[in-house]
XYZ file of C-alpha atoms in Angstrom:
595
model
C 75.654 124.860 105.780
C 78.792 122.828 105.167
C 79.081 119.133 104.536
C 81.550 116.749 103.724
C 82.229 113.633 101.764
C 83.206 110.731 103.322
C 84.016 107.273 101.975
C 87.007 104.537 101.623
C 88.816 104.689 98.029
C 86.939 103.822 94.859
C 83.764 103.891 96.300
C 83.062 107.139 94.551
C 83.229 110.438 96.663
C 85.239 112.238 93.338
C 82.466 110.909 91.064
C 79.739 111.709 93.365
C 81.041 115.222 94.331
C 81.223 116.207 89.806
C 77.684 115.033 89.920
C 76.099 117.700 93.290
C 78.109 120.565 91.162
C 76.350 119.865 88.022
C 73.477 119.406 89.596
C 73.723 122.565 91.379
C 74.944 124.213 88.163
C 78.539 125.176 89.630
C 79.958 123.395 86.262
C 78.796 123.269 83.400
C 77.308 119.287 82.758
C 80.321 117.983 79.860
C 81.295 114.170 79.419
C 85.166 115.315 80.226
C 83.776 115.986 83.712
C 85.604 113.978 85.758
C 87.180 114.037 89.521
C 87.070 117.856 89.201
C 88.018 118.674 92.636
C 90.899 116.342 92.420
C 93.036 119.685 91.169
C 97.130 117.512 92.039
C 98.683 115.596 89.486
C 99.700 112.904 91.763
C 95.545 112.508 92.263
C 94.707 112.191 88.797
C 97.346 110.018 88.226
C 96.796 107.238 91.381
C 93.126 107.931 90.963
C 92.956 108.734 94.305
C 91.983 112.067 96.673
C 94.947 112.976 98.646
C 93.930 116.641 99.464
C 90.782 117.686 100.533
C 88.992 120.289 98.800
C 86.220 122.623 99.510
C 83.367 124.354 96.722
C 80.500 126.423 97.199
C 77.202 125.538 95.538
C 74.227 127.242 95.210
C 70.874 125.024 95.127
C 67.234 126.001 94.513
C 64.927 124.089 96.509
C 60.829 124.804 97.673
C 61.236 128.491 96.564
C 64.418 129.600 98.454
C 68.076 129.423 97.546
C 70.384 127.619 99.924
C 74.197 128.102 99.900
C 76.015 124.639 100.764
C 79.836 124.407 100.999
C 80.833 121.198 99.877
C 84.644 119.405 101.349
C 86.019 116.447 99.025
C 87.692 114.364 101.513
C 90.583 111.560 100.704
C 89.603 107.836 101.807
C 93.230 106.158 102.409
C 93.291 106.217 106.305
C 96.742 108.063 105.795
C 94.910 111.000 105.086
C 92.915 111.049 108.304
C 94.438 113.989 109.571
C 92.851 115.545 106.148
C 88.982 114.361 106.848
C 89.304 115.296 110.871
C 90.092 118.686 110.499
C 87.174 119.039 107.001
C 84.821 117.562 109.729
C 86.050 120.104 112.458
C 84.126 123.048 109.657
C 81.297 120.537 108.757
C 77.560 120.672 109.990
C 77.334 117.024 108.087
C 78.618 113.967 106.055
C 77.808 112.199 103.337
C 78.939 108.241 104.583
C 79.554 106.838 101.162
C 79.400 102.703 101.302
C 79.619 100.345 97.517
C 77.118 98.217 97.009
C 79.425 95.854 95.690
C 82.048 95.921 98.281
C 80.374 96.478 101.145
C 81.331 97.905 104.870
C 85.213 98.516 104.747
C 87.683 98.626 107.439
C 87.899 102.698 106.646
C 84.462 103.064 106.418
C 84.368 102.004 110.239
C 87.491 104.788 111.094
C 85.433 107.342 109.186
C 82.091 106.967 110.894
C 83.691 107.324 114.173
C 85.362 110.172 113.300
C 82.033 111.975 111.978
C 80.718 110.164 115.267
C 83.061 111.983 117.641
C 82.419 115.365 116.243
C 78.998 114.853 116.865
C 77.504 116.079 113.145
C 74.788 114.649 111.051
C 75.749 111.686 109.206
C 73.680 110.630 105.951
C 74.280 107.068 104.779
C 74.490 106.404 101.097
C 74.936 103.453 99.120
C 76.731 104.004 96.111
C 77.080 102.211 92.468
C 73.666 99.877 92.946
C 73.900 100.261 88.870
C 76.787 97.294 89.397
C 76.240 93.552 87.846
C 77.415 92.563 91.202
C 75.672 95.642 93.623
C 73.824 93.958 96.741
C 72.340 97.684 98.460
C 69.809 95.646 100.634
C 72.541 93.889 102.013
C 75.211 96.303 102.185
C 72.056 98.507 104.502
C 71.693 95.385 106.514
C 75.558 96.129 107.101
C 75.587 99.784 108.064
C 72.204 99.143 110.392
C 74.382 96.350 112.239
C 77.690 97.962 112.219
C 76.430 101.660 112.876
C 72.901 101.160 114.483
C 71.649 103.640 111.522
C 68.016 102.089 110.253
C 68.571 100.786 106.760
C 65.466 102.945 105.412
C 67.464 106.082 105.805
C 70.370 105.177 103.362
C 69.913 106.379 99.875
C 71.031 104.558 97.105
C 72.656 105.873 94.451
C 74.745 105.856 91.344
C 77.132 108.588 90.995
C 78.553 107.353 87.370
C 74.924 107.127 85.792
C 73.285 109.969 87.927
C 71.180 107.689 89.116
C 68.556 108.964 92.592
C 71.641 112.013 93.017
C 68.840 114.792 92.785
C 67.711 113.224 96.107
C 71.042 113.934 97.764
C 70.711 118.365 97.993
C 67.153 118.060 99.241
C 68.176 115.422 102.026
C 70.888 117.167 103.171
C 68.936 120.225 103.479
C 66.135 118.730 105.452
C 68.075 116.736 107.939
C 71.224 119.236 108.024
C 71.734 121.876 110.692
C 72.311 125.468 109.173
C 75.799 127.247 111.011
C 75.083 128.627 114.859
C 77.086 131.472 113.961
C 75.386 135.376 114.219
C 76.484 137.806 111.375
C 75.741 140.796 114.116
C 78.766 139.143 116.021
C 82.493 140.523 115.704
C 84.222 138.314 113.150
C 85.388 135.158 113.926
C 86.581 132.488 111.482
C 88.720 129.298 112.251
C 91.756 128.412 109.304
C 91.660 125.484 108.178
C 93.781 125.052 104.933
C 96.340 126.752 103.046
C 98.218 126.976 99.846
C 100.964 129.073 98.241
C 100.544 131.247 95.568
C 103.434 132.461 93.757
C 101.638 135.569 92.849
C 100.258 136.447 95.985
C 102.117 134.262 98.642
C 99.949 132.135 101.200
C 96.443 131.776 100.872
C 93.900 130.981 103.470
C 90.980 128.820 103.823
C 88.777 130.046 106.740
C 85.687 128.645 107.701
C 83.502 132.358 109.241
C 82.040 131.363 112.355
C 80.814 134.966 113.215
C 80.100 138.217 111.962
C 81.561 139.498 107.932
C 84.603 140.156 106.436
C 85.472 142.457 103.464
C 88.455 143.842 101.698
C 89.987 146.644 103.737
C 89.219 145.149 106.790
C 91.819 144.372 109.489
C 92.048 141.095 111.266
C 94.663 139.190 113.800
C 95.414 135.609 113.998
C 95.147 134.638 117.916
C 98.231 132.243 117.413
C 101.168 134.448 116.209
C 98.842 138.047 117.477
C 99.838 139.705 114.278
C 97.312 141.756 112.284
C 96.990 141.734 108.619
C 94.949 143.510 105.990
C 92.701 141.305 104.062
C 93.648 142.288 100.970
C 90.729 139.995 98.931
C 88.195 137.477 99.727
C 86.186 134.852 97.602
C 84.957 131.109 97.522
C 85.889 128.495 95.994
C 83.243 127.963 92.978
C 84.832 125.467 92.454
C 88.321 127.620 91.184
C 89.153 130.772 93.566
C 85.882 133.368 92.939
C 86.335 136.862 94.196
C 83.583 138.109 96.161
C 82.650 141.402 98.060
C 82.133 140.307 101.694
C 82.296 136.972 103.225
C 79.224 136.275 106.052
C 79.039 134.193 108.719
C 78.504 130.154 107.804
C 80.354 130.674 104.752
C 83.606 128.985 103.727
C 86.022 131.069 101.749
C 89.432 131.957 100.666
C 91.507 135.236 102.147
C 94.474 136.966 101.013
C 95.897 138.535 103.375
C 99.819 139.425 102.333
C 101.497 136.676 104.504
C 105.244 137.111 104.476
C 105.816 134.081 105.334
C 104.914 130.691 105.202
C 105.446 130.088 109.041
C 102.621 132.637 109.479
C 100.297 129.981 108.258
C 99.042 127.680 111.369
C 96.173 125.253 110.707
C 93.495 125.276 113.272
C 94.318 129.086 114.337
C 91.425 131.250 114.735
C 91.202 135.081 113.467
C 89.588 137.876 115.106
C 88.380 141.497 113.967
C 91.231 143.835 115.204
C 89.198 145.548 117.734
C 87.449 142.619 119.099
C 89.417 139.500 120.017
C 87.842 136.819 121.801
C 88.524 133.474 122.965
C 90.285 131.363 120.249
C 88.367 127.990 119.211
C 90.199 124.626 120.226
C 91.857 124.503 116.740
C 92.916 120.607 116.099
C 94.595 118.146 117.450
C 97.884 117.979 115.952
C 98.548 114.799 113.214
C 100.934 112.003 115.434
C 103.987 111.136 112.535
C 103.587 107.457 112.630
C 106.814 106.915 110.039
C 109.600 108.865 109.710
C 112.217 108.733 106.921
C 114.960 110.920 105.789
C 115.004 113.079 102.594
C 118.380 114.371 100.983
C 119.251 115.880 97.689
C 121.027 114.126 94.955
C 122.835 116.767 94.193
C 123.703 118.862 97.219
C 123.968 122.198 95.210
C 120.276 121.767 95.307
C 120.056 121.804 99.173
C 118.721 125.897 99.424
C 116.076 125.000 96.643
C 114.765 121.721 98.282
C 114.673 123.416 101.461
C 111.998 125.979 100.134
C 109.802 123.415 98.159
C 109.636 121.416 101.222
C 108.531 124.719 102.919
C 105.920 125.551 100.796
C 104.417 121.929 100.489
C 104.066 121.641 104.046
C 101.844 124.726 103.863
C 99.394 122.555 101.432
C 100.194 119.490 104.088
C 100.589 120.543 107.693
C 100.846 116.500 108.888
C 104.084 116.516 107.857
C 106.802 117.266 110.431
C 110.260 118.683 108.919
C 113.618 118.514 111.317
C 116.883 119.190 109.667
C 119.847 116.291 109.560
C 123.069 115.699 108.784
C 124.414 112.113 107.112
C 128.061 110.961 106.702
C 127.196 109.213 103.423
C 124.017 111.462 102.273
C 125.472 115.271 103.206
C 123.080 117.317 104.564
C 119.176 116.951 104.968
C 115.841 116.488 106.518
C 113.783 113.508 108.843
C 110.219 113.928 107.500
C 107.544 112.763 109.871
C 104.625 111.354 107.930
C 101.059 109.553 108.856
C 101.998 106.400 106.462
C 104.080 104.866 104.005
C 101.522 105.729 101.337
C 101.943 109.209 102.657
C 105.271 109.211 102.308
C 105.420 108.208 98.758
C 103.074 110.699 97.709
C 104.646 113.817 99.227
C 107.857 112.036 97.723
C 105.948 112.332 94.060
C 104.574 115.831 94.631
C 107.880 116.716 95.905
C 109.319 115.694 92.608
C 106.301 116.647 90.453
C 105.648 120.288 91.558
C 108.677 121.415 92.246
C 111.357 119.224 90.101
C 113.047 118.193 93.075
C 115.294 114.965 93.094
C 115.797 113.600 96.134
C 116.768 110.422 98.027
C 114.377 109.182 100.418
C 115.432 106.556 102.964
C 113.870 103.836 104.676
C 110.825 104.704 106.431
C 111.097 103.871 110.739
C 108.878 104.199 113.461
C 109.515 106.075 116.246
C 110.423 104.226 119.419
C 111.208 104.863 122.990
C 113.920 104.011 125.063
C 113.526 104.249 128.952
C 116.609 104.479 130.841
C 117.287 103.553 134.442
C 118.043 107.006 135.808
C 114.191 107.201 134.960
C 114.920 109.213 131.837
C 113.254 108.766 128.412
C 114.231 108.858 124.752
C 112.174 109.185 121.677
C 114.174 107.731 118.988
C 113.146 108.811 115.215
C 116.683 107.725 113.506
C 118.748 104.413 113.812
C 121.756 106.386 113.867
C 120.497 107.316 117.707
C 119.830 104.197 118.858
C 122.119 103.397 121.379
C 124.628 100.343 121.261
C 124.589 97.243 122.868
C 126.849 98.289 125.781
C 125.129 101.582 126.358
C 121.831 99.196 126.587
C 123.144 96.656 128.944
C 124.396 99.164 131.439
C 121.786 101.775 131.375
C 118.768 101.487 129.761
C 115.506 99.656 131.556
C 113.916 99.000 128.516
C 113.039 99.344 125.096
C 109.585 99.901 123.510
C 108.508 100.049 119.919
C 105.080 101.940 119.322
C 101.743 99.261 118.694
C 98.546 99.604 116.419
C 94.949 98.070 117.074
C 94.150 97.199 113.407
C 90.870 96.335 111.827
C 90.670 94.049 108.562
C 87.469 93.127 107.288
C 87.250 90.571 104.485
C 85.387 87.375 102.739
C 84.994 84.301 105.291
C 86.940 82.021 102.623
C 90.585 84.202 103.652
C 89.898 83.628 107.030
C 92.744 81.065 107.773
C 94.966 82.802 105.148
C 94.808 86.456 106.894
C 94.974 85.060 110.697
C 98.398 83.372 109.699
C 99.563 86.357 108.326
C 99.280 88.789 111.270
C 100.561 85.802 113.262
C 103.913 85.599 111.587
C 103.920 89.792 112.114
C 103.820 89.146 115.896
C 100.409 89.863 116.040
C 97.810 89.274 119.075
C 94.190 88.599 118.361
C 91.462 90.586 120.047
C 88.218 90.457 118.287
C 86.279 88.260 115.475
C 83.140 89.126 114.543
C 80.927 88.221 111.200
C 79.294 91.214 109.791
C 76.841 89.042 107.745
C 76.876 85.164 106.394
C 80.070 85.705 104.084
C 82.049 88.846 105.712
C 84.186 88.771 108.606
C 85.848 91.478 110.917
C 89.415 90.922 112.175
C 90.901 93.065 114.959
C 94.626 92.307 116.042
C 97.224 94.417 117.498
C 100.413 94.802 115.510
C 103.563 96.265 115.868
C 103.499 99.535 113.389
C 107.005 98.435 112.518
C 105.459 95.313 110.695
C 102.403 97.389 109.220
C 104.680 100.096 107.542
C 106.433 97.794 105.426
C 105.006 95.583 102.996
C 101.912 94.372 105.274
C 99.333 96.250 103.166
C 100.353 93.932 100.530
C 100.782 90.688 101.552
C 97.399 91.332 102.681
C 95.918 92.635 99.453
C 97.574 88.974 97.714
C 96.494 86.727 100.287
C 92.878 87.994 99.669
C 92.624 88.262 96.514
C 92.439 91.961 96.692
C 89.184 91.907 98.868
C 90.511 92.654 102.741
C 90.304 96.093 103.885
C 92.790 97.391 106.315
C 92.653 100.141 108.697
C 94.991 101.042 112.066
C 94.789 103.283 114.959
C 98.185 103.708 117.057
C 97.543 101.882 120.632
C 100.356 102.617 122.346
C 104.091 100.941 123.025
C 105.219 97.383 124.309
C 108.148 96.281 125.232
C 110.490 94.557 122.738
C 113.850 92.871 121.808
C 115.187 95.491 119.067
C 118.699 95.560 117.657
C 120.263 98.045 115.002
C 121.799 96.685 112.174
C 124.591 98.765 110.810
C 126.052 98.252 106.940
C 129.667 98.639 107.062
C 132.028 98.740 104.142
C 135.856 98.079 104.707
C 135.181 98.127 108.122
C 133.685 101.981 108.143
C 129.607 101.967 108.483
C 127.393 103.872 106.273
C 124.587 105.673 108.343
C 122.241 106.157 105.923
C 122.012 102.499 105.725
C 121.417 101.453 109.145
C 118.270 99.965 110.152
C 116.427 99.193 113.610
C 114.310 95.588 113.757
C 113.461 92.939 116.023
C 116.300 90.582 116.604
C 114.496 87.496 115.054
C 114.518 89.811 111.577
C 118.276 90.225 111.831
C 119.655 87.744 109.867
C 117.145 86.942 107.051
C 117.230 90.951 106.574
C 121.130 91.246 106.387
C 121.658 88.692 104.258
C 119.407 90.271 101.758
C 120.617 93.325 101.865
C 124.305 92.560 101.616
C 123.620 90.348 98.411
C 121.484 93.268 97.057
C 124.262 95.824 98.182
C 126.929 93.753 96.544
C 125.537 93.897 93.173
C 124.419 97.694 92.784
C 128.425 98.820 93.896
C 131.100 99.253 91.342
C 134.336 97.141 91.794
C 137.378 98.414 92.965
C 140.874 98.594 92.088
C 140.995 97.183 95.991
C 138.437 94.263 97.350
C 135.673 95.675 98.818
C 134.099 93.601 102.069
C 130.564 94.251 102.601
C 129.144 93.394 106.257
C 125.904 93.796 107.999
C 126.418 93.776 111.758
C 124.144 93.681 115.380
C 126.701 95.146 117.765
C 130.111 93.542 117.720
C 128.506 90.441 115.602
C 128.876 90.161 112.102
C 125.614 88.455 110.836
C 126.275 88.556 106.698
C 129.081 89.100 104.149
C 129.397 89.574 101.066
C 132.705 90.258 99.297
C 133.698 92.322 96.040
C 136.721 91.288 94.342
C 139.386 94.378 93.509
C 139.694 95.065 89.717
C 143.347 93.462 88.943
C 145.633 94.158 85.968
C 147.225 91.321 84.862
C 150.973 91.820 85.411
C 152.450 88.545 84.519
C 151.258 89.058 80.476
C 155.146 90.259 79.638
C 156.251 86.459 81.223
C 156.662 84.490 78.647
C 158.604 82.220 80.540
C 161.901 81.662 82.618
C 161.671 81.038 86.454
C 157.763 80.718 88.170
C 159.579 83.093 90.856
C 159.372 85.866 88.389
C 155.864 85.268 88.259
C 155.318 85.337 92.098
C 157.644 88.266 92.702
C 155.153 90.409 90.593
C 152.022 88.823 91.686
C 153.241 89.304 95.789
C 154.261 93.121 94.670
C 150.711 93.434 93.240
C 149.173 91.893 96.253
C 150.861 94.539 98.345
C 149.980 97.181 96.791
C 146.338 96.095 96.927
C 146.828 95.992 100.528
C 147.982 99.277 100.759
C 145.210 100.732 98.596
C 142.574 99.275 100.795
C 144.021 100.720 103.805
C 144.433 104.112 102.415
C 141.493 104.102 99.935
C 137.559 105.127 100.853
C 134.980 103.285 99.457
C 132.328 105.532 97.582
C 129.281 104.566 97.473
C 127.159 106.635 94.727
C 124.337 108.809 95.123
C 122.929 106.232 92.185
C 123.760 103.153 93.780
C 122.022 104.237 96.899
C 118.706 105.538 95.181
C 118.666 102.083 93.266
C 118.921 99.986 96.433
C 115.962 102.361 98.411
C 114.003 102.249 95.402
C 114.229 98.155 94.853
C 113.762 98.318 99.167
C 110.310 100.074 98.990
């Protein structure tokens, strides 16, 4: 049987996952045992799961050995796409809540998730070791919020081992066993991948039906080509050859894929001889932010281009078009689920693969309806059209919407409902969870979550609100690009669509900002952030000047004002003829000091 871990951050899925290994004897039981399954750097470092990851344990219990495949989840709800397809190979979940912290805003996303699959979820209450731990009332919460009775939780701590030998036996009582039938053809559905640079992509497949060994031949129902499989294992907790693979298992395949477009997430594989009806696969991840990624230096445009390849494998959310900038050379506009998202595939980019990049400013998408009844997704400011083209052709603009939950202390109340008021928000639900906890749901333009919502929030609480979204659609709005222009010529890579009330605080901040990171001139540089035809901020950067009346020691002031008027022609000149180059330094500095 397979189940899964499921829980917001820091309430101890990592922790809890070291301990049902050890206790299953998959690792050996060592102090230096911890977050084992958290294999990135970028995990280790945050301290938080970004990629989920799957072992196989084997656990003695009344006489008979059971074999339980066990999925680490991540808990930020910009790795959703990450827990919905580990549920889509799961039987059950582990619904891990802190007895501290109580019911989060993710805890609600993840339940219905589990929900909608329709799998067995078992409720535990982790960390009731804590000074502060309240478990009776955080199972007063989950029998309100989830109508699950508060004698089934168990309560746990995963840091002192504390009731986790009651976990296994639970989940093998109340779990399901796999439907599949090893007399069937084979069958299994792909659900993760990873490149090797030894033996190129590997697969995670989840056997639905029927075995698999080495030598046999199989087809993938997506791309109908047929490979060898070449080995097969599980993951104990590190890659484990084995001889066959059975039906209910989870386990890793090599299978000599050429390339790493041959790997397609949710893509079911048949026996050769016997292909069937492929399973629905998954829904595929909705990019809610998009940003553009170039290289700093653009001799490293061929090697970029094949990291990103390969890390997309690991991360099939991400959605990779190629683009061209003016000011940046050439590129890509990454699709991502989030802004932490973003930032993370930014550090593994640079982490795993040495890659340095420039990343621009993250944008939603948004959609422009014209009048001819034609429609326009629009993913860059650069094709967002201008003011005329909007006055005499398009019907309307739309920016996409979110239906957010925040849950929270009752003393923030005031504090947080101000907040998503000045983001243009619209209340639609308040509810108390218990005497001191309160439930917020307001719908928010994603424009205003992407950006530094998350934490405002986080300060205005005190670091208690929990935040969680779910996109809801597009509404109509009042959107203008902005456009940076220097000496008169604009700088794509700079340009920037917002609601028209934003306009001029944001110019004027990033024209001061833009003014000091650029180098002076031997010609004055004008700096200019514009809606349209209007110029909404300016900033000026005087030319360097040599001083060409030091040889005057006196005679006539004309002398002095002949040279000075040459000089100031010349200037003029310069800045007519001359380009103003902005450095691949100056513009990493002024996205870095953005985000």
């Amino acid at each position: 049987m397979k189940h899964s871990l499921l829980a917001l951050l820091d309430h101890g899925k990592s922790t809890l996952a070291d301990r049902l290994l050890e206790l299953s004897h998959t690792i050996n039981k060592r102090k230096d045992n911890k977050q084992v399954l958290d294999k990135l750097k970028v995990e280790r470092e945050r301290g938080i799961t970004v990629k989920a990851q799957s072992a196989s344990m084997f656990y003695d219990y009344k006489g008979k050995r059971y074999l339980l495949n066990l999925i680490d989840t991540p808990g930020h709800m910009d790795f959703n796409f990450e827990v919905s397809r580990s549920l889509a190979a799961c039987q059950g979940t582990l619904l891990l809540v802190d007895a501290a912290q109580g019911i989060q805003a993710q805890t609600v996303a993840n339940f219905y998730l589990a929900y909608g699959q329709d799998i067995k979820i078992i409720p535990v209450i982790n960390k009731i070791d804590l000074p502060s731990a309240e478990p009776d009332r955080v199972a007063s919460q989950i029998e309100v919020a989830f109508e699950m009775p508060a004698s089934e939780c168990l309560q746990i701590s995963a840091k002192s081992n504390l009731n986790v030998d009651r976990i296994l036996p639970t989940i093998i009582e109340n779990v399901p066993p796999p439907s599949g039938d090893i007399n069937k053809p084979f069958k299994a559905l792909l659900f993760d991948s990873w490149y090797d640079t030894y033996v190129g992509v590997i697969c995670l497949m989840a056997v639905v039906d029927g075995t698999v060994k080495k030598g046999d031949k199989i087809v993938s129902a997506f791309s109908e080509r047929r490979y060898e499989v070449t080995e097969t294992g599980i993951m104990y907790p590190e890659q484990t050859p084995t001889s066959s693979l059975y039906a209910g298992q989870v386990g890793y395949f090599v299978l000599n894929m050429k390339t790493l477009s041959e790997s397609h997430v949710g893509d079911t594989f048949f026996d050769h001889k016997n292909i069937g009806t492929p399973m629905p696969g998954f829904v595929p991840a909705k990019p809610m932010v998009w940003a553009g990624i170039f290289p700093i230096d653009t001799a490293d445009f061929e090697k970029l281009d094949q990291s990103i390849a390969k890390l997309t494998l690991s991360d099939s959310s991400v959605m990779v078009q190629k683009e061209t900038s003016t000011a940046l050379g050439q590129g890509w506009r990454l699709g991502f689920l989030g802004t932490l998202h973003m930032d993370v595939f930014r550090q593994r980019l640079e982490q795993e693969y040495d890659a340095n990049i420039i990343i621009t400013a993250p944008t939603v998408p948004y959609k422009i309806e014209y009048r001819d009844g034609s429609h326009k997704l629009i993913r860059n400011p650069t094709e967002f059209p201008d003011m005329d083209e909007i006055s005499a052709k398009v019907q309307r603009v739309q920016e996409p919407m979110v239906r957010s939950t925040i849950i929270f202390p009752k003393e923030y109340l005031g504090d947080i409902m101000m907040l998503c008021g000045s983001r243009r928000g619209t209340p639609l639900e308040h509810t108390y969870l218990d005497e001191s906890r309160v439930l917020l749901k307001y719908r928010l333009p994603l424009a205003e979550v992407v950006t530094d919502f998350h934490d405002e929030l986080k300060g205005r609480s005190s670091g208690f609100a929990s935040f969680d979204y779910e996109e809801d659609g597009y509404d109509d709005a009042d959107l203008v690009k902005m456009n940076i222009v220097l000496n008169s010529k604009p700088v794509d890579a700079l340009s920037i669509i917002l609601h028209r009330s934003q306009a001029e605080t944001v110019a004027r901040d990033w024209v001061k900002r833009l003014k000091a990171l650029l180098s002076r001139q031997l010609f004055e540089i004008v700096i200019q952030a514009s809606v349209g035809n209007k110029v909404v901020a300016r900033e000026g950067l005087s030319a360097m000047r040599k001083n060409v009346t030091a040889k005057c020691y006196g005679g006539d002031v004309s002398r002095k004002m002949k040279l000075l008027n040459k000089q100031k022609e010349g200037k003029k000149r310069m800045k007519a003829i001359g380009g103003v180059e902005v450095s691949q330094e100056a513009f990493y500095d002024f996205m870095a000091k953005k985000k």
